[in-house]
Amino acid sequence: MSNPEIESVLTEQRTFAPSSEFSAAARIGSMDDYRALYRRSVEEPDAFWAEMAEQLHWFKKWDRVLDWEPPFARWFSGGEINISTNCIDRHLDSWRKNKAAIIWEGEPGEERVIRYQDLHREVCKFANVLKGLGVEKGDRVALYMPMIPELPIAMLACARIGAIHSVVFGGFSAEALKDRINDAQARLVVTADGGYRRGNIVPLKDNVDAAVEGTPTVKNVVVYKRTAHDIKMKEGRDHWWHDLIEGASAECEAARLDPEHPLFILYTSGTTGKPKGVVHSTGGYLLGVHLTSQWVFDLKEDDTYWCTADIGWVTGHSYILYGILSNGATTLMYEGAPNHPQPDRFWEIIEKYRVTIFYTAPTAIRAFIKWGDQWPKGRDLSSLRLIGTVGEPINPEVWVWYSRTIGKDRCPIVDTWWQTETGAILISPLPGATPTKPGSCTLPLPGIVPDVVDKNGESVDDNQGGFLVIRRPWPSMLRTVYGDPERYKQQYWSQVPGVYFAGDGARRDSDGYFWVMGRVDDVINVAGHRLGTMEVESALVSHPYVAEAAVVGKPDDLKGQAIYAFVSLESSHEPSDALMDELKAHVVKEIGAIARPDFIRFTQELPKTRSGKIMRRLLRDIAAGSHTVGDTTTLENFAVLTQLMEEEE
Ligand code: PRX
């Protein structure tokens, strides 16, 4: 049975098998090996996960693998574990103690190499600083930082003492930061004076100053000096990182934590106005990111691995930091923009550090294509052996360009499907085993049981569109929405009863390959980042001139989707270009530059059904250009269109 709302139109036929050379050296080198592992993982899940969990360091082994009281899971009950021990301490009694854990490059060009021993020292010191400021196990700490090594150091320091970190992406505004601090009731904020982006300074501390005006729980702010420009320091509340760290002990015993102890909260957009605080655990999350780093990235001891995400998103948490360091690998971190000072900055970095594994987003690849082949062609990319993507469906033509121009038809591509909520990659090729098809994230990883279903939860036939769901719990799944277990139940486990509802439309082809088509809810995907249309609407409506707003995604060659806002004004106000600019700036202030509407269209009223629901399908069509009427500032009356649509239905 098909789902009439989700129609699949893509009919990509090409397949690309991994080279025999790659397969021969890979951790999982054939489809037979993959199938055997997968079969075991679903036939004997407890035994499988238990065996896998032996790879981690446990202070105390678990009694039970899984307690599942749907939709609440407890993994590895009775065990005791710490993520910072797994990511650092266990590498110190081998030669890895002097191996580079983090290689960092600042946007202005500085380099730092932090070996595992250095990381241990810095993390212990900062953990002691946190303790000195009164941070205790279970307390929330907000991190609003540039992409500098002190961000992972602060995260690992929180993990070491059992504090729960909530990283807020540095591109979010003061207002968005305030909301997230308040929702998490954080008691401390760690920030920097600023960070570098495209040659400019991002004024992080100024934003923190504005945010903490409205956050009663925050008692202290720690400030790392990165840009050394002038900022205000408030006596008694603000402390310089370097002052606190001086004299802090370099020894700090790691807390023995219940595997279910929350490691972090990360806010992500949903269909209602308020972002959701996705809560991840310690033990299950670590197991998920540890294993998938091996399976998907085929991590080896001598790899130099680079994920270009910002740590403010889940990709950075899982695959710049935790999954990579728990495997004792070398992770590269770059602070700034891909086109600063020139559009070949990424390729220059690959050439300079001999990067072997490169993980980025389709939106970035589309920008590379636009900037021109001369930039990657002008650099030596021969060190690369594996390349990957995440964040949105990749168009087959973009995939082919990536394979040819960056991967030189030699590197397998891993198109990895996952979400903030899933913690780790769930559907992806195994680079040494899986033949790939451009545009498909291919097959589920071991232990993961996805399906494509209709509204009643019935599996749909091959090649029919439907909802992507996951039928069984997995270790790195989110545990709840912070402070709102009802929302967790409602959002993820009630839409289709008994299974995890991902919010994506998908189809499965006759080889069992998954093709993800995009969101089925009111979430848009702008440059690989999720934005709830409600969030942008709420921001617009908070402007005093705006009566009502409806936001939809408009297909965009570069960003995947652009933000298209329909706005009706209070009757005393007239549309104008100046007001349009003002409204865009208002959204930037409320949420951040990523949410800036690309288009604003003024309208007398929004088209609604008789029951009062905004007709988003109509608005999406109009935004996409199928019913264009006048330029953007023209006031439009949708009454006629609405009537036509209703007659059609
Ligand atoms: O729609 C899917 C898309 O990104 C969403 C998750 O967004 P977020 O939680 O911000 O996490 C992004 C990084 C993990 C999904 O619901 N998405 C992610 N990866 C893919 C994808 N769509 C298609 N193919 C992918 N590989």
XYZ file of C-alpha atoms and ligand atoms in Angstrom:
675
model
C 0.000 0.000 0.000
C 1.404 3.407 -0.866
C 1.076 6.676 0.912
C -0.480 9.243 -1.373
C 1.172 12.157 0.410
C 4.683 10.910 -0.155
C 5.473 10.266 -3.719
C 8.859 9.005 -4.688
C 10.090 10.241 -8.037
C 13.784 9.503 -7.972
C 14.805 6.586 -10.194
C 18.563 6.430 -9.882
C 19.942 3.168 -11.313
C 23.734 3.419 -11.077
C 25.674 1.353 -8.533
C 29.293 1.692 -7.420
C 31.073 -1.217 -5.748
C 34.014 -0.590 -3.407
C 37.373 -1.361 -4.970
C 38.868 -4.739 -4.128
C 41.855 -2.896 -2.707
C 39.697 -0.951 -0.264
C 37.673 -4.029 0.674
C 40.778 -6.112 1.299
C 42.032 -3.685 3.933
C 38.645 -2.762 5.453
C 37.364 -3.766 8.864
C 34.246 -5.218 7.212
C 35.282 -6.233 3.729
C 32.342 -8.006 2.109
C 28.563 -8.127 1.955
C 28.705 -11.631 3.407
C 30.479 -10.287 6.477
C 27.955 -7.459 6.782
C 25.006 -9.833 6.424
C 26.382 -12.240 8.998
C 26.934 -9.421 11.479
C 23.506 -7.940 10.789
C 21.752 -11.285 11.103
C 23.376 -11.987 14.445
C 22.528 -8.471 15.683
C 18.807 -8.881 15.068
C 18.506 -12.545 15.969
C 20.343 -12.276 19.282
C 20.326 -8.568 20.081
C 21.226 -8.822 23.768
C 24.180 -11.108 23.128
C 25.284 -8.938 20.225
C 25.209 -5.650 22.131
C 26.834 -7.263 25.165
C 29.698 -8.529 23.044
C 30.080 -5.105 21.419
C 30.025 -3.318 24.774
C 33.105 -5.312 25.809
C 35.057 -2.896 23.620
C 34.423 -0.088 26.095
C 36.066 0.529 29.433
C 33.684 -0.178 32.314
C 34.493 0.478 35.969
C 31.828 -2.080 36.692
C 30.179 -4.389 34.216
C 26.420 -4.203 33.623
C 23.873 -6.738 34.951
C 21.315 -6.427 32.148
C 21.733 -5.292 28.556
C 18.306 -3.730 28.031
C 15.240 -2.886 30.094
C 12.598 -1.779 27.637
C 9.404 -0.252 28.933
C 8.263 1.383 25.718
C 9.134 4.064 24.969
C 11.661 4.270 27.805
C 14.866 2.266 27.528
C 17.609 1.550 30.046
C 20.770 0.072 28.607
C 23.480 -1.729 30.577
C 21.800 -1.417 33.987
C 24.055 -1.950 36.926
C 27.207 -0.885 35.068
C 29.498 2.044 35.829
C 31.244 3.994 33.115
C 32.728 7.377 32.233
C 33.074 8.768 28.731
C 36.181 10.832 29.400
C 37.940 7.701 30.670
C 36.972 5.961 27.449
C 38.049 8.840 25.253
C 41.289 9.673 27.053
C 42.582 7.646 29.990
C 42.450 4.262 28.341
C 44.802 5.440 25.610
C 47.423 6.652 28.072
C 49.003 3.343 28.963
C 50.051 2.673 25.385
C 52.113 4.482 22.777
C 48.993 6.483 21.998
C 49.765 8.751 24.929
C 51.849 10.817 22.529
C 49.528 10.409 19.577
C 47.686 13.481 18.328
C 44.142 13.410 19.681
C 43.149 16.766 18.190
C 44.843 18.644 15.380
C 43.406 22.131 15.259
C 43.656 24.933 12.766
C 42.299 28.389 13.487
C 40.762 30.436 10.741
C 43.621 32.960 10.802
C 45.990 30.005 10.318
C 47.334 29.007 13.735
C 47.969 25.327 14.411
C 47.751 23.335 17.624
C 48.331 19.649 18.199
C 46.895 18.176 21.378
C 48.210 14.748 22.208
C 46.206 12.323 24.339
C 48.395 13.151 27.343
C 47.849 16.873 26.844
C 44.142 16.310 26.553
C 44.115 14.388 29.813
C 45.900 17.209 31.601
C 43.695 19.969 30.184
C 40.473 18.078 30.779
C 41.411 17.258 34.383
C 42.356 20.859 35.046
C 39.136 22.200 33.645
C 37.118 19.548 35.489
C 38.708 20.846 38.695
C 37.839 24.408 37.671
C 34.216 23.359 37.219
C 34.207 21.738 40.636
C 35.747 24.869 42.107
C 32.843 26.885 40.723
C 30.418 24.585 42.480
C 29.403 22.457 39.515
C 28.233 19.031 40.661
C 27.160 15.789 39.069
C 23.877 16.305 37.231
C 24.245 20.108 36.964
C 23.791 21.562 33.494
C 26.581 23.597 31.900
C 25.936 25.663 28.762
C 28.820 25.872 26.271
C 28.646 28.711 23.740
C 32.019 28.618 22.061
C 33.915 28.883 18.821
C 35.460 25.808 17.209
C 38.579 25.790 19.372
C 40.048 22.862 21.348
C 38.701 24.333 24.575
C 35.201 23.326 23.452
C 35.904 19.567 23.427
C 38.050 20.069 26.542
C 35.071 21.643 28.332
C 32.732 18.887 27.105
C 35.049 16.140 28.300
C 35.567 17.955 31.608
C 31.793 18.016 32.162
C 31.606 14.334 31.266
C 34.425 13.575 33.677
C 32.523 14.865 36.704
C 29.042 13.886 35.503
C 27.889 17.415 34.696
C 25.524 17.557 31.709
C 26.693 19.746 28.852
C 24.416 21.683 26.575
C 26.377 23.046 23.627
C 24.661 25.955 21.916
C 25.860 26.615 18.355
C 27.806 29.894 18.228
C 25.638 31.117 15.327
C 22.574 31.329 17.552
C 21.533 34.731 18.851
C 21.528 35.941 22.465
C 17.781 35.383 22.577
C 18.055 31.760 21.410
C 20.909 31.182 23.874
C 18.813 32.576 26.730
C 15.903 30.237 25.936
C 18.186 27.215 25.857
C 19.946 28.150 29.110
C 16.599 28.649 30.805
C 15.095 25.432 29.530
C 18.125 23.483 30.791
C 18.371 25.590 33.996
C 22.125 25.751 33.446
C 24.176 27.062 36.347
C 27.301 27.956 34.416
C 28.122 29.253 30.940
C 31.471 28.662 29.240
C 32.232 30.952 26.324
C 35.026 32.897 24.618
C 35.455 36.582 23.980
C 34.851 35.782 20.308
C 35.626 33.437 17.457
C 36.718 33.938 13.856
C 34.371 33.483 10.934
C 35.173 34.649 7.418
C 37.702 37.106 8.791
C 35.241 38.677 11.237
C 34.894 38.294 14.971
C 31.735 36.575 16.198
C 30.888 38.498 19.413
C 30.155 35.519 21.623
C 30.716 37.237 24.960
C 28.461 40.168 24.065
C 25.720 37.675 23.270
C 26.288 35.887 26.565
C 26.074 39.217 28.418
C 22.706 39.903 26.803
C 21.454 36.361 27.386
C 22.383 36.035 31.057
C 20.446 39.196 31.885
C 17.464 36.870 31.653
C 18.829 33.610 33.081
C 18.466 33.558 36.867
C 20.173 30.168 37.274
C 23.539 31.277 35.859
C 25.937 32.247 38.609
C 29.250 32.152 36.764
C 30.575 32.685 33.261
C 33.986 31.345 32.179
C 35.561 33.201 29.261
C 38.351 31.820 27.075
C 40.501 34.517 25.479
C 40.498 33.758 21.762
C 40.279 37.037 19.869
C 41.545 39.379 22.604
C 39.263 42.190 21.478
C 37.638 44.431 24.061
C 34.809 42.888 26.035
C 33.148 43.610 29.359
C 33.887 41.373 32.316
C 31.404 41.523 35.170
C 33.070 41.386 38.570
C 32.102 38.328 40.581
C 30.301 36.629 37.689
C 32.806 36.497 34.823
C 36.142 34.702 35.064
C 38.962 34.282 32.559
C 39.633 30.663 31.649
C 43.407 31.221 31.918
C 43.131 32.650 35.439
C 41.071 29.742 36.698
C 43.184 27.087 35.050
C 46.394 28.417 36.566
C 47.184 26.320 39.569
C 44.320 23.882 38.954
C 45.383 20.311 39.640
C 46.083 18.154 36.590
C 44.586 15.131 38.299
C 40.864 14.597 38.560
C 39.381 11.207 39.155
C 36.585 10.379 36.715
C 33.142 9.899 38.248
C 31.762 6.366 38.065
C 28.465 6.966 36.377
C 25.355 4.942 35.770
C 25.307 4.232 32.005
C 21.943 6.007 31.862
C 23.344 9.183 33.429
C 22.684 11.989 30.901
C 25.802 13.018 29.008
C 24.314 15.968 27.191
C 21.284 17.928 26.132
C 21.208 19.252 22.583
C 18.390 21.460 21.359
C 16.810 20.747 18.036
C 13.838 22.059 16.145
C 10.471 20.409 16.178
C 7.044 21.206 14.869
C 6.039 23.405 17.785
C 7.592 26.738 18.689
C 9.988 25.695 21.396
C 13.148 23.762 20.487
C 13.346 20.361 22.151
C 16.168 19.446 24.503
C 17.191 16.022 23.230
C 18.747 14.059 26.105
C 21.472 11.489 25.458
C 22.830 8.895 27.842
C 26.405 7.981 28.732
C 26.865 4.241 28.103
C 24.472 3.553 25.220
C 25.424 6.752 23.417
C 29.115 5.969 23.687
C 28.615 2.438 22.407
C 26.667 3.761 19.401
C 29.210 6.358 18.362
C 32.172 4.089 19.109
C 30.947 1.237 16.895
C 29.625 3.357 14.057
C 32.940 5.238 13.853
C 34.591 1.882 13.154
C 31.945 0.451 10.860
C 31.190 3.536 8.768
C 34.513 5.373 8.769
C 36.606 2.222 8.882
C 38.855 4.097 11.334
C 42.423 2.836 11.490
C 45.276 3.731 13.757
C 47.044 5.917 11.195
C 44.028 7.802 9.872
C 43.739 11.568 9.997
C 40.031 12.030 10.176
C 38.231 15.297 9.498
C 34.564 16.079 10.006
C 33.748 19.645 8.942
C 30.640 20.060 11.114
C 30.464 22.524 13.985
C 30.477 20.885 17.420
C 27.318 22.887 18.107
C 25.442 20.229 16.113
C 25.108 16.548 16.896
C 27.478 15.576 14.079
C 30.273 17.382 15.904
C 29.422 15.774 19.246
C 29.368 12.238 17.862
C 31.895 12.342 15.022
C 34.391 15.075 15.801
C 34.646 14.149 19.419
C 33.224 11.132 21.210
C 33.199 8.367 18.578
C 36.577 9.316 17.196
C 38.486 9.741 20.450
C 36.999 6.636 22.048
C 38.660 4.765 19.189
C 41.986 6.460 19.921
C 42.035 8.127 16.503
C 43.209 11.575 15.425
C 40.476 14.137 14.842
C 41.053 17.339 12.925
C 39.177 20.467 13.888
C 38.963 23.670 11.853
C 37.595 26.889 13.273
C 36.319 28.853 10.327
C 34.628 29.164 6.964
C 35.322 26.929 3.929
C 35.953 29.903 1.651
C 38.274 31.986 3.767
C 40.554 33.435 2.563
C 39.818 31.520 -0.662
C 37.374 28.829 -1.766
C 40.078 26.167 -1.473
C 40.562 26.338 2.287
C 39.209 22.816 2.857
C 41.381 21.354 0.101
C 44.396 23.214 1.469
C 43.758 21.643 4.888
C 43.446 18.163 3.381
C 46.710 18.665 1.505
C 48.543 20.102 4.492
C 47.576 17.498 7.104
C 47.270 14.568 4.675
C 43.676 13.975 5.734
C 42.536 10.420 4.967
C 38.819 10.529 5.854
C 36.632 13.522 5.070
C 33.036 13.920 6.280
C 30.916 16.888 5.194
C 27.389 17.934 4.148
C 25.620 18.037 0.768
C 25.028 21.774 1.156
C 28.796 22.306 1.392
C 29.384 20.092 -1.634
C 26.879 22.113 -3.654
C 28.794 25.251 -2.706
C 32.081 23.640 -3.815
C 30.507 22.829 -7.178
C 29.374 26.417 -7.530
C 32.791 27.817 -6.660
C 34.384 25.782 -9.451
C 36.533 22.692 -9.956
C 39.734 24.711 -10.185
C 39.832 24.973 -6.370
C 39.952 21.257 -5.497
C 41.974 20.547 -8.657
C 44.650 22.975 -7.509
C 45.404 20.922 -4.377
C 46.777 17.469 -3.692
C 43.912 15.333 -2.388
C 45.686 12.007 -2.879
C 45.782 11.273 0.869
C 41.991 10.778 0.953
C 40.739 7.202 1.119
C 37.116 7.645 2.244
C 34.600 10.483 1.980
C 31.178 10.914 3.558
C 28.085 13.056 3.780
C 25.351 13.780 6.284
C 22.478 16.112 6.944
C 20.134 15.884 3.999
C 19.470 13.827 0.925
C 22.292 14.187 -1.591
C 21.244 14.691 -5.197
C 22.718 11.959 -7.404
C 24.509 14.491 -9.602
C 26.125 16.096 -6.561
C 27.116 12.631 -5.354
C 28.773 11.880 -8.677
C 30.660 15.185 -8.631
C 31.843 14.458 -5.076
C 32.979 10.982 -6.053
C 34.825 12.176 -9.135
C 36.286 15.532 -8.127
C 37.091 14.911 -4.468
C 37.205 11.118 -4.261
C 38.956 10.781 -7.662
C 36.693 7.795 -8.384
C 38.789 5.944 -5.842
C 37.275 6.757 -2.444
C 34.038 5.093 -1.385
C 31.298 7.527 -0.343
C 29.361 6.919 2.855
C 25.997 8.697 2.756
C 25.024 8.475 6.423
C 21.441 8.829 7.614
C 20.815 9.753 11.213
C 19.434 12.529 13.435
C 20.126 14.471 16.609
C 17.743 12.037 18.279
C 19.391 8.856 17.032
C 22.764 9.873 18.525
C 24.689 7.797 15.998
C 24.487 6.824 12.329
C 21.727 4.248 11.727
C 21.616 3.739 7.964
C 24.793 3.906 5.897
C 26.996 1.954 3.549
C 29.918 0.065 5.052
C 32.675 1.397 2.822
C 34.457 -1.897 2.230
C 31.309 -3.910 1.669
C 28.245 -2.075 0.405
C 27.787 -1.262 -3.276
C 26.506 2.322 -3.253
C 23.776 3.988 -5.305
C 24.007 7.781 -5.591
C 21.307 9.351 -3.434
C 20.653 6.313 -1.230
C 21.937 5.916 2.335
C 21.723 2.172 1.528
C 21.318 -0.364 4.351
C 20.806 -0.407 8.109
C 23.791 -0.815 10.392
C 23.942 -3.857 12.671
C 21.270 -3.808 15.374
C 19.073 -1.273 13.568
C 15.669 -2.315 12.237
C 14.183 0.415 10.053
C 11.024 0.143 7.997
C 8.876 2.254 5.685
C 5.240 2.303 6.776
C 1.897 3.941 6.130
C -0.090 5.914 8.699
C -1.344 2.715 10.344
C 2.138 1.336 10.775
C 1.792 -1.262 7.998
C 4.926 -1.801 5.929
C 4.504 -0.443 2.413
C 5.617 -2.321 -0.677
C 9.042 -1.883 -2.236
C 9.471 1.413 -4.020
C 6.408 2.937 -2.400
C 6.804 6.109 -0.390
C 6.013 6.081 3.326
C 7.217 7.106 6.768
C 10.651 6.056 7.965
C 10.427 4.328 11.348
C 12.779 2.289 13.529
C 11.166 -0.817 14.958
C 13.476 -1.608 17.876
C 15.295 0.434 20.513
C 19.036 0.953 19.970
C 21.717 1.945 22.499
C 22.380 5.527 21.326
C 18.727 6.556 21.008
C 17.570 9.681 22.796
C 16.187 8.935 26.241
C 13.695 11.770 26.577
C 13.022 15.422 25.852
C 14.505 17.395 28.702
C 11.825 18.161 31.277
C 9.058 16.887 29.000
C 8.699 13.082 28.807
C 5.175 13.483 27.415
C 6.529 15.332 24.415
C 9.068 12.554 23.927
C 6.288 9.963 23.879
C 4.014 12.016 21.729
C 6.542 13.179 19.167
C 8.507 10.019 18.603
C 6.513 7.004 19.720
C 2.848 7.838 19.150
C 2.553 8.969 15.551
C 2.841 5.358 14.474
C 2.126 3.267 17.572
C 4.978 1.255 19.037
C 7.780 2.354 16.738
C 10.201 5.294 16.581
C 8.911 7.909 14.143
C 11.793 9.709 12.465
C 9.754 12.416 10.739
C 11.271 11.589 7.340
C 9.621 10.270 4.205
C 11.421 7.368 2.540
C 11.145 4.409 0.232
C 12.939 1.082 0.151
C 13.912 -0.366 -3.215
C 13.865 -3.998 -4.237
C 17.465 -4.449 -2.979
C 16.378 -3.244 0.461
C 18.149 0.103 0.012
C 16.689 3.135 1.761
C 16.082 6.412 -0.076
C 15.293 9.243 2.310
C 13.192 11.953 0.712
C 13.106 14.633 3.407
C 10.908 15.745 6.267
C 7.227 14.982 6.394
C 6.501 17.424 9.202
C 6.736 21.199 9.436
C 10.474 21.113 9.733
C 12.635 22.542 6.988
C 16.217 21.629 6.294
C 18.286 24.704 5.527
C 21.915 24.000 4.659
C 21.750 20.743 6.587
C 20.297 22.368 9.690
C 16.867 21.690 10.969
C 14.523 24.579 11.570
C 10.957 24.349 12.743
C 8.717 26.569 10.627
C 6.905 27.409 13.871
C 10.061 28.851 15.365
C 10.515 31.283 12.502
C 6.796 32.101 12.544
C 6.921 32.834 16.271
C 9.904 35.108 15.740
C 8.073 37.021 12.993
C 4.902 37.348 15.008
C 6.872 38.734 17.930
C 7.461 41.843 15.784
C 4.832 44.459 16.720
C 3.726 45.099 13.114
C 3.082 41.464 12.266
C -0.383 39.961 12.658
C 0.241 36.501 11.301
C 2.985 34.566 9.568
C 3.386 31.248 7.805
C 6.771 29.867 6.851
C 7.508 27.150 4.324
C 10.573 25.747 2.588
C 11.321 26.659 -1.011
C 13.584 24.334 -3.015
C 17.043 25.895 -3.247
C 19.968 24.703 -5.320
C 22.546 25.535 -2.707
C 20.902 25.283 0.683
C 18.459 22.452 -0.052
C 15.633 24.610 1.179
C 15.326 28.373 1.481
C 13.052 30.018 4.035
C 9.954 31.574 2.522
C 7.721 33.602 4.843
C 4.194 34.799 4.172
C 3.392 37.708 6.449
C 0.190 39.591 7.091
C 0.541 42.948 8.827
C -1.503 44.710 11.467
C -3.917 46.926 9.555
C -2.182 50.167 10.532
C 1.030 49.132 8.746
C 1.946 49.032 5.090
C 4.387 46.659 3.412
C 7.662 48.124 2.220
C 11.169 46.998 1.358
C 12.421 48.640 4.531
C 9.971 46.666 6.628
C 10.986 43.497 4.831
C 14.610 44.098 5.819
C 13.556 44.943 9.342
C 11.614 41.699 9.670
C 14.565 39.677 8.388
C 16.846 41.383 10.916
C 14.283 40.717 13.622
C 14.373 36.965 12.952
C 18.186 37.040 13.040
C 18.005 38.711 16.436
C 15.471 36.243 17.775
C 17.047 33.033 16.472
C 20.263 33.663 14.563
C 21.477 34.169 11.018
C 20.634 30.597 9.964
C 16.934 31.423 10.332
C 16.977 34.623 8.246
C 14.063 34.409 5.776
C 15.284 34.435 2.186
C 11.930 35.656 0.942
C 9.140 37.573 2.604
C 5.845 37.911 0.854
C 3.236 40.246 2.304
C -0.352 39.112 2.142
C -3.673 40.468 3.366
C -4.495 37.189 5.008
C -3.176 33.671 5.016
C -5.003 31.023 3.051
C -6.852 28.760 5.438
C -9.208 25.847 5.282
C -12.689 26.262 6.716
C -11.495 24.684 9.940
C -8.798 27.351 10.160
C -5.703 25.323 9.214
C -3.150 27.214 7.172
C -2.982 25.669 3.720
C 0.712 24.947 3.695
C 0.559 22.874 0.548
C -0.695 25.908 -1.329
C 1.959 28.114 0.228
C 4.681 25.608 -0.628
C 3.471 25.570 -4.226
C 3.464 29.332 -4.384
C 6.904 29.526 -2.804
C 8.193 26.959 -5.285
C 6.994 29.214 -8.055
C 4.061 27.308 -9.418
C 1.614 30.135 -8.724
C 3.680 33.284 -8.960
C 1.787 36.484 -8.514
C 3.613 39.796 -8.581
C 6.847 40.673 -6.802
C 7.545 40.021 -3.157
C 6.251 43.273 -1.772
C 2.867 43.039 -3.457
C 0.019 42.577 -1.094
C -1.797 39.464 -2.081
C -5.243 38.263 -1.360
C -5.389 34.528 -1.128
C -9.156 34.336 -0.868
C -9.583 33.366 -4.492
C -6.760 30.844 -4.476
C -8.074 29.342 -1.283
C -11.472 28.954 -2.794
C -10.042 27.296 -5.869
C -8.003 24.868 -3.795
C -10.963 23.947 -1.645
C -13.066 23.261 -4.688
C -10.315 21.011 -5.992
C -10.127 18.927 -2.797
O 15.691 14.708 7.292
C 16.814 13.953 7.716
C 18.079 14.716 7.391
O 18.405 15.451 8.552
C 17.462 15.183 9.591
C 18.159 15.180 10.923
O 18.654 16.460 11.177
P 19.536 16.751 12.469
O 18.872 16.181 13.672
O 19.831 18.188 12.462
O 20.839 15.911 12.259
C 21.637 16.116 11.143
C 22.921 15.358 11.297
C 22.770 13.972 11.787
C 16.857 13.860 9.218
O 15.591 13.679 9.816
N 19.190 13.804 7.066
C 20.286 13.558 7.814
N 21.133 12.746 7.164
C 20.561 12.442 5.978
C 19.323 13.103 5.921
N 18.499 12.984 4.857
C 18.895 12.198 3.835
N 20.073 11.550 3.816
C 20.942 11.629 4.843
N 22.109 10.997 4.793
